[in-house]
Short mmCIF file of C-alpha atoms in Angstrom, two decimals:
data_model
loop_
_atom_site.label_atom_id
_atom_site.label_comp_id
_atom_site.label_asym_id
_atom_site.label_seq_id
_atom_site.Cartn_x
_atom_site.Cartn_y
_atom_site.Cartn_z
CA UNK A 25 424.57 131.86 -81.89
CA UNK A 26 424.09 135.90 -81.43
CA UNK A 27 422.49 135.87 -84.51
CA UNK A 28 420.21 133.24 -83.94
CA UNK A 29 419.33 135.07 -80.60
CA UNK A 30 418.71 138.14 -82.19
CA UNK A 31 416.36 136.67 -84.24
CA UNK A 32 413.93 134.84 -81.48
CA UNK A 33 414.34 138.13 -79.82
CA UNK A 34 412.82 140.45 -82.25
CA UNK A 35 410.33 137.00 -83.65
CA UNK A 36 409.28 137.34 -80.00
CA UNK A 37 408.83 141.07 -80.09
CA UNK A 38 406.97 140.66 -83.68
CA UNK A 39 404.24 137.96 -82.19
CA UNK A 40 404.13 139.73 -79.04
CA UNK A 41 402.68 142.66 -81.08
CA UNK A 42 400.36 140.43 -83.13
CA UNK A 43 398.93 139.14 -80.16
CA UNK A 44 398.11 142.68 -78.82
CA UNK A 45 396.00 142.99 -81.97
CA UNK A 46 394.46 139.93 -81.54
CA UNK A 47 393.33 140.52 -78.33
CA UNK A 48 392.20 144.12 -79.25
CA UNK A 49 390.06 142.73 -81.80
CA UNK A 50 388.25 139.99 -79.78
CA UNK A 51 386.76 142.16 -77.41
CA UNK A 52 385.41 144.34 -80.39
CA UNK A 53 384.22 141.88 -82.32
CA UNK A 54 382.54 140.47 -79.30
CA UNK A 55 380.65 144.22 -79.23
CA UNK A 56 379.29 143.47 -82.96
CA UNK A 57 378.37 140.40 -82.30
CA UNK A 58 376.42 141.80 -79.28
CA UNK A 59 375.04 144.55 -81.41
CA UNK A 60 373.70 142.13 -84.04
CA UNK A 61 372.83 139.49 -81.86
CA UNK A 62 370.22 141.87 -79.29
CA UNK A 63 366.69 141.91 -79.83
CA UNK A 64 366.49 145.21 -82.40
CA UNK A 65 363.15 144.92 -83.39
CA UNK A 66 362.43 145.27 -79.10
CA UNK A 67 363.97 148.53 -79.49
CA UNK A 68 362.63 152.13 -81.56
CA UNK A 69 364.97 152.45 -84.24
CA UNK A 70 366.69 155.65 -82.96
CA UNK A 71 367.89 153.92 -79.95
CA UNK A 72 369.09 151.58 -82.74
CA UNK A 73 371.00 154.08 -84.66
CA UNK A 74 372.15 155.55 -81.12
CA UNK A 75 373.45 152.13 -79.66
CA UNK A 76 375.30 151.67 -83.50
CA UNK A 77 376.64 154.95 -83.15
CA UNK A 78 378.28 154.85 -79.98
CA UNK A 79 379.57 150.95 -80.84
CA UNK A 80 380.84 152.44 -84.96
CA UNK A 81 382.62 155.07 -82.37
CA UNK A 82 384.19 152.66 -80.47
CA UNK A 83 385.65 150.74 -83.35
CA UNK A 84 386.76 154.14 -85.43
CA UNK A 85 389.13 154.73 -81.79
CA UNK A 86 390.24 151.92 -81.87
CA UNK A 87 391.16 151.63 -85.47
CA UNK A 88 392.92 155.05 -85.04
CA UNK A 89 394.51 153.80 -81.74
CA UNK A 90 395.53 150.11 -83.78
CA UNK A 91 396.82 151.36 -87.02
CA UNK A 92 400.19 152.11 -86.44
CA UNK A 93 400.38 148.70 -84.81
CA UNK A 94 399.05 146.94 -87.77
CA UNK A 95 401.35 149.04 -90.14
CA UNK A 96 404.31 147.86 -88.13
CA UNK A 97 402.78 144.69 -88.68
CA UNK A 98 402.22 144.67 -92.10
CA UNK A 99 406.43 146.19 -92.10
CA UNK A 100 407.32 143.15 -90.49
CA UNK A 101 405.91 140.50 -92.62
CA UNK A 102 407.51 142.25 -95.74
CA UNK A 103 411.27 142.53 -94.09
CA UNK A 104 410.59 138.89 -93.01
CA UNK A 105 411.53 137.60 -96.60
CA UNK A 106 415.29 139.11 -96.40
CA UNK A 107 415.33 138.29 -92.85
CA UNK A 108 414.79 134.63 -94.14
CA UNK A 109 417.18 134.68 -96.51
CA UNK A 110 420.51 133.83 -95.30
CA UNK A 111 418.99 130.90 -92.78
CA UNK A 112 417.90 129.12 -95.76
CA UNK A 113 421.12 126.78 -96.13
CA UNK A 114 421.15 126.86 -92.36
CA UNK A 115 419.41 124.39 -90.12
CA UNK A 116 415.73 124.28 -90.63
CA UNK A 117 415.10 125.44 -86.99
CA UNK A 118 417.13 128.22 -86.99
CA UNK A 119 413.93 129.49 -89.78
CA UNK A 120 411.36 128.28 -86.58
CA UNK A 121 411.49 131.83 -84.84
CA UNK A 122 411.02 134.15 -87.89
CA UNK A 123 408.28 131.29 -89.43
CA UNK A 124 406.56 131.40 -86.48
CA UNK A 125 406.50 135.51 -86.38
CA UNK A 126 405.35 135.30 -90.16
CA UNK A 127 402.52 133.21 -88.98
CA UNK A 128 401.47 135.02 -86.03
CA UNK A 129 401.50 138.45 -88.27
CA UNK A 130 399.57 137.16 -90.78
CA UNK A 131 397.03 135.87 -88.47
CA UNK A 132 396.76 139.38 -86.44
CA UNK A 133 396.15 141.16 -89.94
CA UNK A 134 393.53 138.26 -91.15
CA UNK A 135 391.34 138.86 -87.21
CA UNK A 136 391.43 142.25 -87.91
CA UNK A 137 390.03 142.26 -91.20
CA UNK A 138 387.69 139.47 -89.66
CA UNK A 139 386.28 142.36 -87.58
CA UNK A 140 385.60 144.71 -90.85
CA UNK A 141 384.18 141.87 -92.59
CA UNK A 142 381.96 141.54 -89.40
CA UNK A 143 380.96 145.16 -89.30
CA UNK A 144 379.70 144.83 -93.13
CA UNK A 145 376.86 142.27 -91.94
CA UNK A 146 375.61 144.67 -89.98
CA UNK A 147 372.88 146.36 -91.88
CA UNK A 148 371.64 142.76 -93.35
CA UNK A 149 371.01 141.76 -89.52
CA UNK A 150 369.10 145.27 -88.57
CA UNK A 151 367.32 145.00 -92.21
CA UNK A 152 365.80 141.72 -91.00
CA UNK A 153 364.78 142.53 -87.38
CA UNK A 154 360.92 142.87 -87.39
CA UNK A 155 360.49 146.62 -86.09
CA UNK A 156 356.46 146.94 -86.08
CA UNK A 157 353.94 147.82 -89.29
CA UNK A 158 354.81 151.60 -90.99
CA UNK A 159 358.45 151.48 -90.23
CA UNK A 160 359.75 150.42 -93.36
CA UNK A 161 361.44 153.38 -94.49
CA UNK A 162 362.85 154.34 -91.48
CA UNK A 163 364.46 151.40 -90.49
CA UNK A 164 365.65 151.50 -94.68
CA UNK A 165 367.15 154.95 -93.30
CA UNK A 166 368.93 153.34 -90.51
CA UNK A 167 370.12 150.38 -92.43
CA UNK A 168 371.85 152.87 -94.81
CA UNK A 169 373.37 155.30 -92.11
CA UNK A 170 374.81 152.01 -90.61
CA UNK A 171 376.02 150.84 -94.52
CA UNK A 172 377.17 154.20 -95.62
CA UNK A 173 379.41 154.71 -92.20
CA UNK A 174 381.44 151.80 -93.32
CA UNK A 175 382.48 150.30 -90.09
CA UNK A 176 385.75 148.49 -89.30
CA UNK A 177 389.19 148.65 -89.03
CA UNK A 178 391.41 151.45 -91.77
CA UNK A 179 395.10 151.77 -92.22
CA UNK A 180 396.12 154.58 -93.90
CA UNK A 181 392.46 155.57 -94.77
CA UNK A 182 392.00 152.79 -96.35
CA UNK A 183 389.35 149.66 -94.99
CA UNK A 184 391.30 146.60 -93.79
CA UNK A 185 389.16 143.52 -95.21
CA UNK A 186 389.73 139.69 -95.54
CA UNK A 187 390.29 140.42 -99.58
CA UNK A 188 393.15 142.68 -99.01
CA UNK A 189 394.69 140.34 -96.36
CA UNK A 190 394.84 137.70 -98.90
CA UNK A 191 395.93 139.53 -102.09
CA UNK A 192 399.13 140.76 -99.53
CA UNK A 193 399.54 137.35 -98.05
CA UNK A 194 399.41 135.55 -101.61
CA UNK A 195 401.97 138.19 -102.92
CA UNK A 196 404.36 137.60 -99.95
CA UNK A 197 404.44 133.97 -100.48
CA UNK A 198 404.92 134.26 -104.32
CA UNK A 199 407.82 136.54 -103.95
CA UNK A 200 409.23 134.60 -100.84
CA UNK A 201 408.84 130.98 -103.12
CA UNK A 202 410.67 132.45 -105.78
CA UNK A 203 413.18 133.64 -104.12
CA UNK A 204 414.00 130.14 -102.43
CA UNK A 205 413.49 128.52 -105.60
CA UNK A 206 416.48 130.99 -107.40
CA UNK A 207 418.63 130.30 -103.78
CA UNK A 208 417.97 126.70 -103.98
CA UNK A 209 419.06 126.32 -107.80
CA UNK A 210 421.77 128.43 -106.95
#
């Protein structure tokens, strides 16, 4: 029973810190969204590039400010698979608490890559706004200052996007399948 209490404890502690990144990442995706979604061709395109500036600053503190979160996340899911381990003869529910902490981790990491994947429609949306006759080329310049800052979210200097999510999520449930496959021949 003390072991199955430690583990809805730190399950608990595990979603609890998904769910901060979750709700980290709503409110900035919610600014993107805002971004792409104003009238830009309303505006001169250096208030453009000003409002994505101070919006691609936002998101780079925030990125700096989430990434140890997201590595602890990214910890958690891996030492889930040993954690599973020796509940898998047990009662299925005693697996319920660290299931459920695999599932909320993998969710924080795939709404934060959500957000990068956001940020990278960016320049198509400000590429299409209508910004009046002989601004061509500079709103090609601000499309590529927005492209070439490469918003969204990094961990470890590296950008966090829906492709990476899956390749790690795909490899955790290969290695965690084969691993109950050799237990359950076993």
């Amino acid at each position: 029973a003390g072991r199955v209490c430690l583990v809805a404890v730190s399950s608990a502690a595990v979603l609890s810190l998904a769910h901060s990144v979750v709700h980290v990442c709503r409110p900035l995706a919610v600014l993107v969204d805002a971004f792409s979604r104003e009238d830009l061709g309303s505006k001169p395109l250096d208030k453009v590039a000003r409002d994505w500036n101070v919006a691609q600053s936002v998101l780079r503190q925030a990125s700096a400010d989430m990434e140890q979160a997201l590595l602890a996340l990214g910890a958690a899911l891996l030492i889930a698979l040993p954690a599973l381990l020796p509940n898998l003869a047990a009662p299925s529910w005693r697996l319920l608490p660290s299931l459920l902490a695999a599932c909320g981790v993998a969710r924080a990491l795939f709404v934060a890559a959500a957000l990068s994947e956001r940020c990278g429609r960016v320049p198509a949306t400000v590429n299409a706004a209508q910004f009046g006759a002989g601004t061509n080329r500079q709103r090609q310049d601000t499309v590529d200052y927005i492209a070439s800052s490469a918003p969204g979210l990094y961990v470890l200097d590296s950008r966090l996007t829906t492709s990476a999510v899956v390749k790690a999520v795909y490899l955790w449930c290969l290695a965690a399948g084969s691993v109950a496959a050799m237990f359950a021949a076993s």
